[in-house]
Every structure is written in structure tokens, then in C-alpha cells.
Coordinates of C-alpha atoms and ligand atoms in Angstrom, one line a residue:
X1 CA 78.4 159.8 15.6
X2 CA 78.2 156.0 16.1
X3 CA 79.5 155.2 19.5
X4 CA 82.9 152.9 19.2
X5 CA 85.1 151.8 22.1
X6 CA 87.7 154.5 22.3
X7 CA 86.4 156.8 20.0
X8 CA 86.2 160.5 21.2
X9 CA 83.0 161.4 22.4
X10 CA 81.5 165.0 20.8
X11 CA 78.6 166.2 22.7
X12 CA 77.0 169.4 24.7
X13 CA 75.8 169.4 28.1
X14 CA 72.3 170.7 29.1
X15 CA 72.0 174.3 29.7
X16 CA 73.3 176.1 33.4
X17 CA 70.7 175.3 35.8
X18 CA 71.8 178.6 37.7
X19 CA 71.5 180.7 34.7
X20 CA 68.3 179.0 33.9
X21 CA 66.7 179.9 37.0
X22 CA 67.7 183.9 36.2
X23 CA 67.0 184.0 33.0
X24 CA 63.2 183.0 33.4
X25 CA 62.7 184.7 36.6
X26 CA 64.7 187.9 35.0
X27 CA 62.4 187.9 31.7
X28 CA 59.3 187.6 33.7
X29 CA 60.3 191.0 35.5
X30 CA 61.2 192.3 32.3
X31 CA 59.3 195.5 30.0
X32 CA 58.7 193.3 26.9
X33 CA 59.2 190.2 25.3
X34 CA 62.7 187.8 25.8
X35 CA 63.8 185.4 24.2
X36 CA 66.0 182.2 25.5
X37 CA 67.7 179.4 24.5
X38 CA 69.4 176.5 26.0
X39 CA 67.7 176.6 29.0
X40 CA 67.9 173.5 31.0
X41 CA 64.9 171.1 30.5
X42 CA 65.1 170.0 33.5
X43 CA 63.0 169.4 37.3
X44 CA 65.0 172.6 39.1
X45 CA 64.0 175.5 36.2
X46 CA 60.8 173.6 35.8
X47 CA 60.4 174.5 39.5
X48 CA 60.8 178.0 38.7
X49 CA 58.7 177.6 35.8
X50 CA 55.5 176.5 37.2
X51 CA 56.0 179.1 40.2
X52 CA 56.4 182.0 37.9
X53 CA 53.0 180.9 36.6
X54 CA 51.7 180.7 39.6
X55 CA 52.4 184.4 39.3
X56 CA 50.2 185.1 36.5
X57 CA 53.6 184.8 34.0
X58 CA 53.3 183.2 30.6
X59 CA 56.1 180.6 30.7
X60 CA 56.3 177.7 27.9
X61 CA 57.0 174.4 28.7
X62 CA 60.7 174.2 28.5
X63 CA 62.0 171.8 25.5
X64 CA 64.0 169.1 25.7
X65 CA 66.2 170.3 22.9
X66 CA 66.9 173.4 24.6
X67 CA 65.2 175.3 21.5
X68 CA 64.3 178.9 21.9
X69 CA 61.0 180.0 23.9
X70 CA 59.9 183.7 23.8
X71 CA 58.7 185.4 27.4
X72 CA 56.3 188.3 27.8
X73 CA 57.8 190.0 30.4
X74 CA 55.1 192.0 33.4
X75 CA 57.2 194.6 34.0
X76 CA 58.6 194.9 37.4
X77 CA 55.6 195.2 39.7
X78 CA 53.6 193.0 37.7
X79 CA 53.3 189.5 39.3
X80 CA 50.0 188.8 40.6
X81 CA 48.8 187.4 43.8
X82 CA 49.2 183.3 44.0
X83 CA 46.1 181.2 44.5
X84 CA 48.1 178.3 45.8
X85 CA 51.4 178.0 48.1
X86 CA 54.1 177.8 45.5
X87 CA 56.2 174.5 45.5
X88 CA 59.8 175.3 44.8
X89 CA 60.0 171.4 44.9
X90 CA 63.9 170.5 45.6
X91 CA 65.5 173.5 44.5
X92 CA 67.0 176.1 46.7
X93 CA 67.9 178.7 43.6
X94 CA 64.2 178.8 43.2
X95 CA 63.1 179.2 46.8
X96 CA 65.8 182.0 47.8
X97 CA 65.9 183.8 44.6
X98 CA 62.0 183.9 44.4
X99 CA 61.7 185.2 47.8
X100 CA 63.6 188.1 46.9
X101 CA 61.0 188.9 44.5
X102 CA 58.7 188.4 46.7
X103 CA 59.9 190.5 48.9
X104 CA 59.1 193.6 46.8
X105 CA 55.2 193.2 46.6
X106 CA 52.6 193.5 49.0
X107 CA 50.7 190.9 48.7
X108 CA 51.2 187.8 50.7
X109 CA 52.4 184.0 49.2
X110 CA 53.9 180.9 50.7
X111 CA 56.8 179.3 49.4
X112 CA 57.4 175.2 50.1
X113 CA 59.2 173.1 48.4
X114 CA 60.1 169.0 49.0
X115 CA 61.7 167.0 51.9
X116 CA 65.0 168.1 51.2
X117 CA 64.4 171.7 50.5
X118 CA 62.3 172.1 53.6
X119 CA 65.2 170.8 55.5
X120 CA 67.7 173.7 54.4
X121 CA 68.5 177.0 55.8
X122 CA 66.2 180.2 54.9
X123 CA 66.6 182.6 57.3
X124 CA 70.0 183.3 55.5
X125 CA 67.7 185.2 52.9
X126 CA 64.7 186.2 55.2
X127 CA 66.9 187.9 57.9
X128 CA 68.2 190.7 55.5
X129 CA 64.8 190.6 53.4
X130 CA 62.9 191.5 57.0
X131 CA 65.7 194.2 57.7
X132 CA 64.3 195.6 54.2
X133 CA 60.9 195.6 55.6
X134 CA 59.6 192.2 54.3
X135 CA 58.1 190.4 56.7
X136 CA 58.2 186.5 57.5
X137 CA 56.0 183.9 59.1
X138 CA 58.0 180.1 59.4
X139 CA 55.1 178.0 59.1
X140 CA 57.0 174.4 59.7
X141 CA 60.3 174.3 61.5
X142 CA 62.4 177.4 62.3
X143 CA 64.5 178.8 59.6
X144 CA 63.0 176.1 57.3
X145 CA 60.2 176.0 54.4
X146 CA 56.9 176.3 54.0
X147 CA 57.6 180.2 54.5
X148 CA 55.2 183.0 54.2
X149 CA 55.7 186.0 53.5
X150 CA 54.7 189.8 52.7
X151 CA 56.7 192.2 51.0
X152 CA 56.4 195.7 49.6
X153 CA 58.1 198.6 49.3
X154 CA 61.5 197.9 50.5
X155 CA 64.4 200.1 52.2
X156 CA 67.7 200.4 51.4
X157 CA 70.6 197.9 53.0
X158 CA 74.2 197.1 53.0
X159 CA 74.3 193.3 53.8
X160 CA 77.6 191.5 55.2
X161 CA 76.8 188.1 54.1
X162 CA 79.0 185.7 56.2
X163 CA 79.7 183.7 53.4
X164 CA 79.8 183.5 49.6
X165 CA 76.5 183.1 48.5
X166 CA 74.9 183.8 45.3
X167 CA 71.6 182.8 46.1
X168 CA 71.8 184.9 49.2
X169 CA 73.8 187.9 47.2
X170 CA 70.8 187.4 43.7
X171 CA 67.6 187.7 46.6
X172 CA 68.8 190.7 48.3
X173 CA 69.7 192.3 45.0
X174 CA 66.6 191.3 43.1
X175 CA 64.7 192.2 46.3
X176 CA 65.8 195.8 46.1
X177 CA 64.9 196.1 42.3
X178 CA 61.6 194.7 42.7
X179 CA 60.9 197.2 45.7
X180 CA 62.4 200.2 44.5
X181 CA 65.4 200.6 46.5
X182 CA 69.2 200.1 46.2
X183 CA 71.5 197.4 48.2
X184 CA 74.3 196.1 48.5
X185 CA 76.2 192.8 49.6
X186 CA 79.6 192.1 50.7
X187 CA 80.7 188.8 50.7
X188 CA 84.5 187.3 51.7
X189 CA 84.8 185.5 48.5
X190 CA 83.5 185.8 45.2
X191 CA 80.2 184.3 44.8
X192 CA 79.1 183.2 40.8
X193 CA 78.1 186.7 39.2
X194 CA 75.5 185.5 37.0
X195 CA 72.5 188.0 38.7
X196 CA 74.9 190.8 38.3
X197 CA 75.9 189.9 34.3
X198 CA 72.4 189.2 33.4
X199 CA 70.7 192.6 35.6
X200 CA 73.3 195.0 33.4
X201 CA 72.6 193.2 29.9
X202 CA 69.4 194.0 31.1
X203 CA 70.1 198.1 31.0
X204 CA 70.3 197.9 35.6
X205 CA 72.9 199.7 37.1
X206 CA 75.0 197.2 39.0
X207 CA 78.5 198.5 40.6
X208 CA 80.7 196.1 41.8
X209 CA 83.9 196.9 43.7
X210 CA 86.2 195.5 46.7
X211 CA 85.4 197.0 49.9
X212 CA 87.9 196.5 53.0
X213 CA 88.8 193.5 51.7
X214 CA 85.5 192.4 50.8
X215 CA 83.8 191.5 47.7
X216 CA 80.8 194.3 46.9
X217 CA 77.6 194.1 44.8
X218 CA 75.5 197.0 44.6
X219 CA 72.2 197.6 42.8
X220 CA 70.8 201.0 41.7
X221 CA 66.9 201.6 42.0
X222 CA 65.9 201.0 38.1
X223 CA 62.5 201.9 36.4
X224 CA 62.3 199.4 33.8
X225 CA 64.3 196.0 32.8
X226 CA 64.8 195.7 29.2
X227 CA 64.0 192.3 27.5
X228 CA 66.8 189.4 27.6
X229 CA 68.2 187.7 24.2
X230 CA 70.0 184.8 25.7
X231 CA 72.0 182.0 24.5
X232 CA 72.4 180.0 27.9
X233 CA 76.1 177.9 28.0
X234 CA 76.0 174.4 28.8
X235 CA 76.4 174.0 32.5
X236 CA 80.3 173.5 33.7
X237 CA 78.5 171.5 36.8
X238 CA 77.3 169.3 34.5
X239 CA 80.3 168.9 32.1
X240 CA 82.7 168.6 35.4
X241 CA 81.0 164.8 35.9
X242 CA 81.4 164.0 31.9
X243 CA 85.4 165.5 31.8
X244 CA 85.4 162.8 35.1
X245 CA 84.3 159.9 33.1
X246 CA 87.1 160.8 30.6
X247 CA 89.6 161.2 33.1
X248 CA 88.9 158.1 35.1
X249 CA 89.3 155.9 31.4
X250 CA 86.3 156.6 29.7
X251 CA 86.3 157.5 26.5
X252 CA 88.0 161.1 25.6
X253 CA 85.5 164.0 25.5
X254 CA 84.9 167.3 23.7
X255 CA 81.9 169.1 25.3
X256 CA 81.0 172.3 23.2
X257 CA 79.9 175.4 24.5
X258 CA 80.4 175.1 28.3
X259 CA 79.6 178.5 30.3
X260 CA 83.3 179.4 32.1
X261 CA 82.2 182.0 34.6
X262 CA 85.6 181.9 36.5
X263 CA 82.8 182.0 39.9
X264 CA 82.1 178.6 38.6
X265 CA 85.3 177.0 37.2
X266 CA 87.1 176.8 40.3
X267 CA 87.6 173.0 39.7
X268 CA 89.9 173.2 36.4
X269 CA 92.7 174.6 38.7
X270 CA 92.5 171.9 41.0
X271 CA 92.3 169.2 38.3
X272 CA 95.5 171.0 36.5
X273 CA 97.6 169.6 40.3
X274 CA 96.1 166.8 40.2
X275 CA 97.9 166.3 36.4
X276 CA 94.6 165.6 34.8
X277 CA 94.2 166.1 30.9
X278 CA 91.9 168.4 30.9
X279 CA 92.4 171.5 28.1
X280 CA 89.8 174.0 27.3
X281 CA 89.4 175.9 24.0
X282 CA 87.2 177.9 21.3
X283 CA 86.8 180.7 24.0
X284 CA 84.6 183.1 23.6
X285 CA 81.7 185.3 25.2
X286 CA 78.5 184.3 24.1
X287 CA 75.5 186.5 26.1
X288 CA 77.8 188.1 28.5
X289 CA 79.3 185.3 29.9
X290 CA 82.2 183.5 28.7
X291 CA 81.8 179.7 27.0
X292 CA 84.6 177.2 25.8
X293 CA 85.1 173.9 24.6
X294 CA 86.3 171.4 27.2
X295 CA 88.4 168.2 26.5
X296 CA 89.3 166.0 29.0
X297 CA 91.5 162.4 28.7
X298 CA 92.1 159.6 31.1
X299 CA 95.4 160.4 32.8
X300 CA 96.6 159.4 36.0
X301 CA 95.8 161.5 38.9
X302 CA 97.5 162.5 42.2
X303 CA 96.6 163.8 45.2
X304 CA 95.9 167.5 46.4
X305 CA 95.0 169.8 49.2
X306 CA 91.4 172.4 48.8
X307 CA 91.5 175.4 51.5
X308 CA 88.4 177.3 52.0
X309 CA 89.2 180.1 49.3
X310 CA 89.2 177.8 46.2
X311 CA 85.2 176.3 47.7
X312 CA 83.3 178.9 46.4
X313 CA 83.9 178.2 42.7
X314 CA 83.8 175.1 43.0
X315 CA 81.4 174.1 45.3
X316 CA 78.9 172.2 43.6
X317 CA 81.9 170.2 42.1
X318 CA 82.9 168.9 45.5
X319 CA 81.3 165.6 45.0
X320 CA 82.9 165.0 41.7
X321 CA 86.3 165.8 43.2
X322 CA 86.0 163.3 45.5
X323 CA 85.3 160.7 43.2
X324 CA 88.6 162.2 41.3
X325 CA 90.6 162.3 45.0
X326 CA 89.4 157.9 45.2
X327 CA 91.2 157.3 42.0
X328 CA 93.6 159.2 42.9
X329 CA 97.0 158.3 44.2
X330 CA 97.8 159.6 47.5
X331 CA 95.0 161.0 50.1
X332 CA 93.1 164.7 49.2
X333 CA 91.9 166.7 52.2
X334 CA 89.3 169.1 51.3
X335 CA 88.7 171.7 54.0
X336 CA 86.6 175.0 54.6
X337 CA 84.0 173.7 52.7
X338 CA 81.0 173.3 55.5
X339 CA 78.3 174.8 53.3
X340 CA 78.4 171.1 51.9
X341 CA 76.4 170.1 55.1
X342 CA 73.2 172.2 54.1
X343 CA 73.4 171.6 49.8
X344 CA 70.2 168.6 48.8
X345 CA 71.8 166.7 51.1
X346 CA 74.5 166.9 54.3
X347 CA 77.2 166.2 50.7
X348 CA 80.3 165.8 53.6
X349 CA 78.6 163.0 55.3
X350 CA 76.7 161.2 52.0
X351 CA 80.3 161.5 50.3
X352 CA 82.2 159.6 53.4
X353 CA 79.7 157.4 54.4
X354 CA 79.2 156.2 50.4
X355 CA 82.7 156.2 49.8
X356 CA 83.7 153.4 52.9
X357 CA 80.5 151.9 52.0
X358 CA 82.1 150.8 48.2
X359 CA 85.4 150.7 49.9
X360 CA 87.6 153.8 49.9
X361 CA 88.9 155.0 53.0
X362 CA 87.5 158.4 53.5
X363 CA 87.6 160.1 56.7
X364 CA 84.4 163.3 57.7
X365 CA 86.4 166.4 58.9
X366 CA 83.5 169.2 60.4
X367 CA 84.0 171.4 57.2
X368 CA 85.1 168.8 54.3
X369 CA 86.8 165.0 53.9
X370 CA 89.9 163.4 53.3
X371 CA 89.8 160.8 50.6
X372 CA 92.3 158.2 50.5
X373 CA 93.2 157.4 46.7
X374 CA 93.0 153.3 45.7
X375 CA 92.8 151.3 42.5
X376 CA 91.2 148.5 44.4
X377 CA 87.3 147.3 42.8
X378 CA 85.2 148.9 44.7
X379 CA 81.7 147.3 45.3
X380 CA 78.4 147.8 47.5
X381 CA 75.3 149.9 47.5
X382 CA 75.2 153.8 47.6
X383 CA 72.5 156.1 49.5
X384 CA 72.1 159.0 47.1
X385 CA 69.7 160.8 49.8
X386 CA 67.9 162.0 46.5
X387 CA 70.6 164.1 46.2
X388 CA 71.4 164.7 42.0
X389 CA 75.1 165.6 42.2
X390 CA 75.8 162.4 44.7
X391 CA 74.0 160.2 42.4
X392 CA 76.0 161.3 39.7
X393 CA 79.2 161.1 41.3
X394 CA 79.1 157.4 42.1
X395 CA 77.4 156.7 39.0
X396 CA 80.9 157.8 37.4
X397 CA 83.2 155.5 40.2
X398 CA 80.5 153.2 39.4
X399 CA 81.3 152.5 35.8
X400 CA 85.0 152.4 35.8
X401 CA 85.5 148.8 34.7
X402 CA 85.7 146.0 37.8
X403 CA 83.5 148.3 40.9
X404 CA 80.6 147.4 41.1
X405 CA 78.5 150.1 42.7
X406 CA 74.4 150.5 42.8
X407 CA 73.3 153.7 43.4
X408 CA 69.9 153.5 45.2
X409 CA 68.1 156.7 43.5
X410 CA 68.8 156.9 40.1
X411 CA 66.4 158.8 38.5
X412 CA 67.0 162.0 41.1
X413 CA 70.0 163.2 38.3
X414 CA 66.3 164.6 36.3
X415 CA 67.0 167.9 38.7
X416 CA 70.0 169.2 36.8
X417 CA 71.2 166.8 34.0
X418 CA 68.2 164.7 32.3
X419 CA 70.7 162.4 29.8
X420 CA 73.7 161.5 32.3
X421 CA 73.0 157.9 32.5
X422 CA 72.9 158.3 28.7
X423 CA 76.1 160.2 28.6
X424 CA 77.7 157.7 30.9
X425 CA 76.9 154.5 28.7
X426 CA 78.7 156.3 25.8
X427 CA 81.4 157.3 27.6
X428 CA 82.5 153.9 28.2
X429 CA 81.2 152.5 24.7
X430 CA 78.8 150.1 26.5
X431 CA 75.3 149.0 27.7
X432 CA 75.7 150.2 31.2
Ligands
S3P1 C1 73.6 178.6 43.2 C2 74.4 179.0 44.2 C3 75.2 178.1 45.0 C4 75.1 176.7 44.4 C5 73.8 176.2 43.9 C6 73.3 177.2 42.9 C7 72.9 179.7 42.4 O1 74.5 178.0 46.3 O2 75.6 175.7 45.3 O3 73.8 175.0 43.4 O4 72.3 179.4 41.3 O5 72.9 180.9 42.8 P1 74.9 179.1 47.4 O6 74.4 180.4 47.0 O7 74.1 178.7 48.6 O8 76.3 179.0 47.6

């Protein structure tokens, strides 16, 4: 379609970054060849791409127009030993979820990864991987990347996992299928269940159930994965930002075939307080998980209140909310949320500190924010901290008509969602 102020805007987002990282690692354990499309060209599954090769697996480039590629699966003891450390570069999905396939072989490899990645927290995977008889050397800081490590044959464990965590829940789970054993993780909220889906398409035995109040994931010991046949969704993370350029009075949207994993859609309840127009259609399941169509409008927003139990589903889409909460009118508070502090970047305190930078008030609370709503221009220079989903976020407050906001670090949004800046200059029928 030919891009006219005002017209709606048609278009699919890139494919889930989370299910992306699964689906190759997942085919690369499997018994025979898989086949996936609409996985996300992008630097995070590239990550995982090159370290899976590093592991003697097969894996295509990824193209650009998310088109099928084909995966000769090694079985589930058949990585090989790495010649080289293995650069997860900035993602963590990569770094946690490998090392839980690590963790099943005996041979030894060391995991690294970028600035930001070797400043997040590990031992929240290597601590229950070592109670499974993996063992660990830190080789920089404590509890930080580059990691070692030596795995092999693995006993069984019940993990309580303080908090919702998928990548923590997807190592210790993978972990026990790679070294023959069974586990189990209870978590206090729901985490995304895309490791669980994808294991039982898969032919794995995967029982999940709600143990004294907690949520439980258990894996069975299984000989053989079959091969995956996978149509990956479009990432809601990514489509949250494009329904935000909409909302904010950018040009309507439809964006087709977005995954709707209710672990990952915690933001649609929160926009339907804050009044937005934001309807989602064309349901359906497409590979196991469910997909829809999501239209968003510009409507005016008002102000809400986010507790700890609605953080979990929605936690990558914190930033985006409190782009939402600055246009909003009245003042958000968005609390229980301190797993923001250890994302790419310390999100609480880039959020705030960019926010009174372009001129919203916008106060740091130890676990989340409160942003106070204006439809004053806003102006100035933001610090992204090469952080993908911050960059995002201001470029969308950037381009309302009137603010006037430089983000320093464009070109960081290549981790999840190569196009935005493309996306964004349609949404708003211009040559942003
Ligand atoms: C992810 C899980 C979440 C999320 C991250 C991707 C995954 O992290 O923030 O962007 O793919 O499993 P946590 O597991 O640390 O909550």
C-alpha cells in the first residue's frame, strides 16, 4: 500500500524473539530435520545462531523475509565440543537457555557475551544447574559472564525459583532433558510457557500444575525430541511499540499474526483502563500457540496503577507503558516490577532519568516509576544505554508531532526489531 496521511497502516511485525531463540536451539536437539518460519532476522536469534554452530549444528543464515529454513537436528547428546568461547553477544535468552544445554554434556565451554550481558545476573541459572551436578567457574565478575562451565549427566531437582522467570524456568528444564533426568520449577507467577508448548509439540512429557499456591513445570526424562514444523507469530513485544504509535496519533494499525501467549499479553489489560482503542481479532492457534490480529487507534489515555502480579506478562512492555503513562492524563505508578533493574539496561532508572531529561515528571520508586501524564512538547537528548526496547520507546514519544527528542543509539533496535524506524516513519505518514 502507498503510505497516505491518515490512512490505516496493514503490516506484520518480525517474528517472537523468545520463540526464535527455542525454536532453533529446540530443532538443533531434535531426531531429524525441522523446519521454521518467521523467525526473527534479527542480532538476538543471530546470537543463538552462530553459538549453535559453534556446536557443530547446521544453522542457515536467518532471512530477512522470515522465509522458511530447514534444521538437521543432532539428537539430544549431539553437540560437539566448541573450539572458541561462545559470544551470546547482548542477549540473555541465549546465554541462560544455552547454559542449560550446556549443562547436560561433559565437555567443558565458556559462554560471554557483550558489555551489557556481562553485567547481568547468572548465578540465577548456575545455582540450580550446579545443584544438578553442573559445575561453574565465574571467570570475570561474580555472578556475571564470561562463565565456564562443565556439565554431564545431571540429577533430578525441584527448583523454587524466587521469581517468574522463563529463562530461568526453560534452562533448568532443558537442562534436565539434555542430561537425562527430570525437574521441576515452581515459580509465584506465571512465567511465558513457550519452552513448555514447543517441548510437548515436540512428543516430551511436560506436566504442569499449581502446587501450594505456586505455579509448577515439570519435565519427564525423554529419549528422543521429534522434529519442529513451526510457523513463529509475530512478536506481541514488538507490535506493543507499533499499537503505541497508533494510540499516541499515528496513523491506525492492523498488525496480522501477532503470537497472544496470555504469559506475554499482560499489556492489553492495562491499555483496556487506560481506555485505549486497542481491539484484537482473527484468533486463532497457529503451531501451538495462539496468534491474532491487533488494531490499535489514537484515543485519549488516562492514568492507571501496575502491582507486581500483572509484571510478569508484561514485562518487557514496561518501557512502552511508560511512554503510554507520559501521554497520559493523570500520574501511573508502576510497582513490583524490580526485575527491570537487571533487563539490557537498569530500564527503572534509563526510563526516569530519560523521561525528566525530555521533560515529564517521573519519579524512580526501588521496584518501578511513577510517570506524571503531560501534553506539553517535550524536547532534549535521550541515553538509550544500548538498550533496544528504551530506544524504541522514545523513538515513539519522539515522533508525536511538536517533541523533539534524539535518541543517542539508534541503531541498537537491530536486537529485536530490524524495520522500527521504518515502521515509525509510516506510522506518521512522514520522512522521520
Ligand atoms: C525471556 C524472558 C524474560 C524476558 C526476556 C525474554 C525469554 O526474561 O524479559 O526478554 O525469552 O524467556 P526473564 O526470564 O528474566 O523474566
Amino acid at each position: 500500500m502507498t503510505d497516505t496521511d491518515g490512512a490505516p497502516l496493514d503490516l506484520e511485525v518480525p517474528g517472537d524473539k523468545s520463540i526464535t531463540h527455542r525454536a532453533l536451539m529446540l530443532a538443533a536437539l531434535a531426531h531429524g530435520e525441522s523446519r521454521l518460519s518467521g523467525a526473527l532476522p534479527a542480532e538476538d536469534p543471530r546470537s543463538t545462531a552462530a553459538v549453535l554452530r559453534a556446536l557443530g549444528v547446521a544453522i542457515p543464515d536467518l532471512p530477512a523475509d522470515g522465509g522458511e529454513i530447514r534444521i538437521a537436528g543432532r539428537g539430544l547428546r549431539g553437540l560437539t565440543a566448541p573450539s572458541r568461547v561462545l559470544d551470546c553477544g547482548n542477549s540473555g535468552t541465549t546465554a541462560r537457555l544455552m547454559l542449560g544445554i550446556l549443562a547436560g554434556y561433559r565437555f567443558a565451554a565458556e559462554l560471554t557475551g557483550d558489555a551489557s550481558l556481562c553485567s547481568r545476573p547468572m548465578r540465577r541459572v548456575t545455582e540450580p544447574l550446579s545443584a544438578m551436578g553442573a559445575t561453574f567457574v565465574e571467570r570475570g565478575a561474580p555472578d556475571r559472564l564470561p562463565i565456564r562451565i562443565r556439565g554431564g549427566s545431571l540429577r533430578p531437582l525441584v527448583h523454587h525459583s524466587p521469581k517468574a522467570s522463563a529463562q530461568v524456568k526453560s534452562a533448568i528444564l532443558l537442562a534436565a532433558l539434555v542430561g537425562g533426568t527430570e525437574a521441576e520449577v515452581r515459580e509465584p507467577l506465571l512465567s511465558r510457557d513457550h519452552t513448555e508448548r514447543m517441548l510437548r509439540a515436540m512428543g516430551a512429557t511436560v506436566q504442569t500444575a499449581r502446587v501450594d499456591g505456586l505455579h509448577a513445570a515439570r519435565v519427564l526424562p525423554a529419549e528422543r525430541l521429534e522434529p519442529l514444523d513451526l510457523r513463529i507469530p509475530g512478536d506481541f513485544s514488538s507490535a506493543a511499540f507499533v499499537a503505541a504509535m497508533a494510540l499516541l496519533g499515528g496513523r491506525p494499525v492492523r498488525v496480522r499474526g501477532v503470537g497472544m501467549n496470555p504469559g506475554r499479553t499482560g499489556l492489553l489489560n492495562v491499555l483496556e483502563r487506560m481506555g485505549a482503542g486497542v481491539v484484537v481479532d482473527n484468533r486463532a492457534e497457529r503451531s501451538g500457540e495462539p496468534v491474532g490480529d491487533v488494531h490499535a487507534h489514537a484515543t485519549p489515555l488516562r492514568a492507571t496503577s501496575v502491582g507486581a502480579d500483572e509484571i510478569p506478562a508484561m514485562i518487557d512492555e514496561v518501557p512502552i507503558l511508560a511512554i503510554l503513562a507520559a501521554r497520559a492524563e493523570g500520574e501511573t505508578r508502576i510497582t513490583g516490577a524490580d526485575e527491570l533493574r537487571v533487563k539490557e539496561s537498569d530500564r527503572i532508572a534509563a526510563l526516569v532519568s530519560n523521561l525528566r531529561q525530555v521533560g515529564v515528571e517521573a519519579e524512580e520508586l526501588p521496584d518501578g516509576l511513577v510517570v506524571r501524564g503531560t501534553d506539553a512538547p517535550l524536547a532534549g537528548r535521550v541515553r538509550t544505554h544500548g538498550d533496544h526496547r528504551i530506544a524504541m520507546a522514545f523513538g515513539v514519544l519522539g515522533a508525536l508531532p511538536g517533541n523533539d527528542i534524539v535518541v543517542d543509539d539508534r541503531d541498537c533496535v537491530a536486537v529485536s526489531f530490524p524495520g522500527f524506524w521504518d515502521v515509525l516513519r509510516r506510522a506518521y505518514g512522514s520522512g522521520q
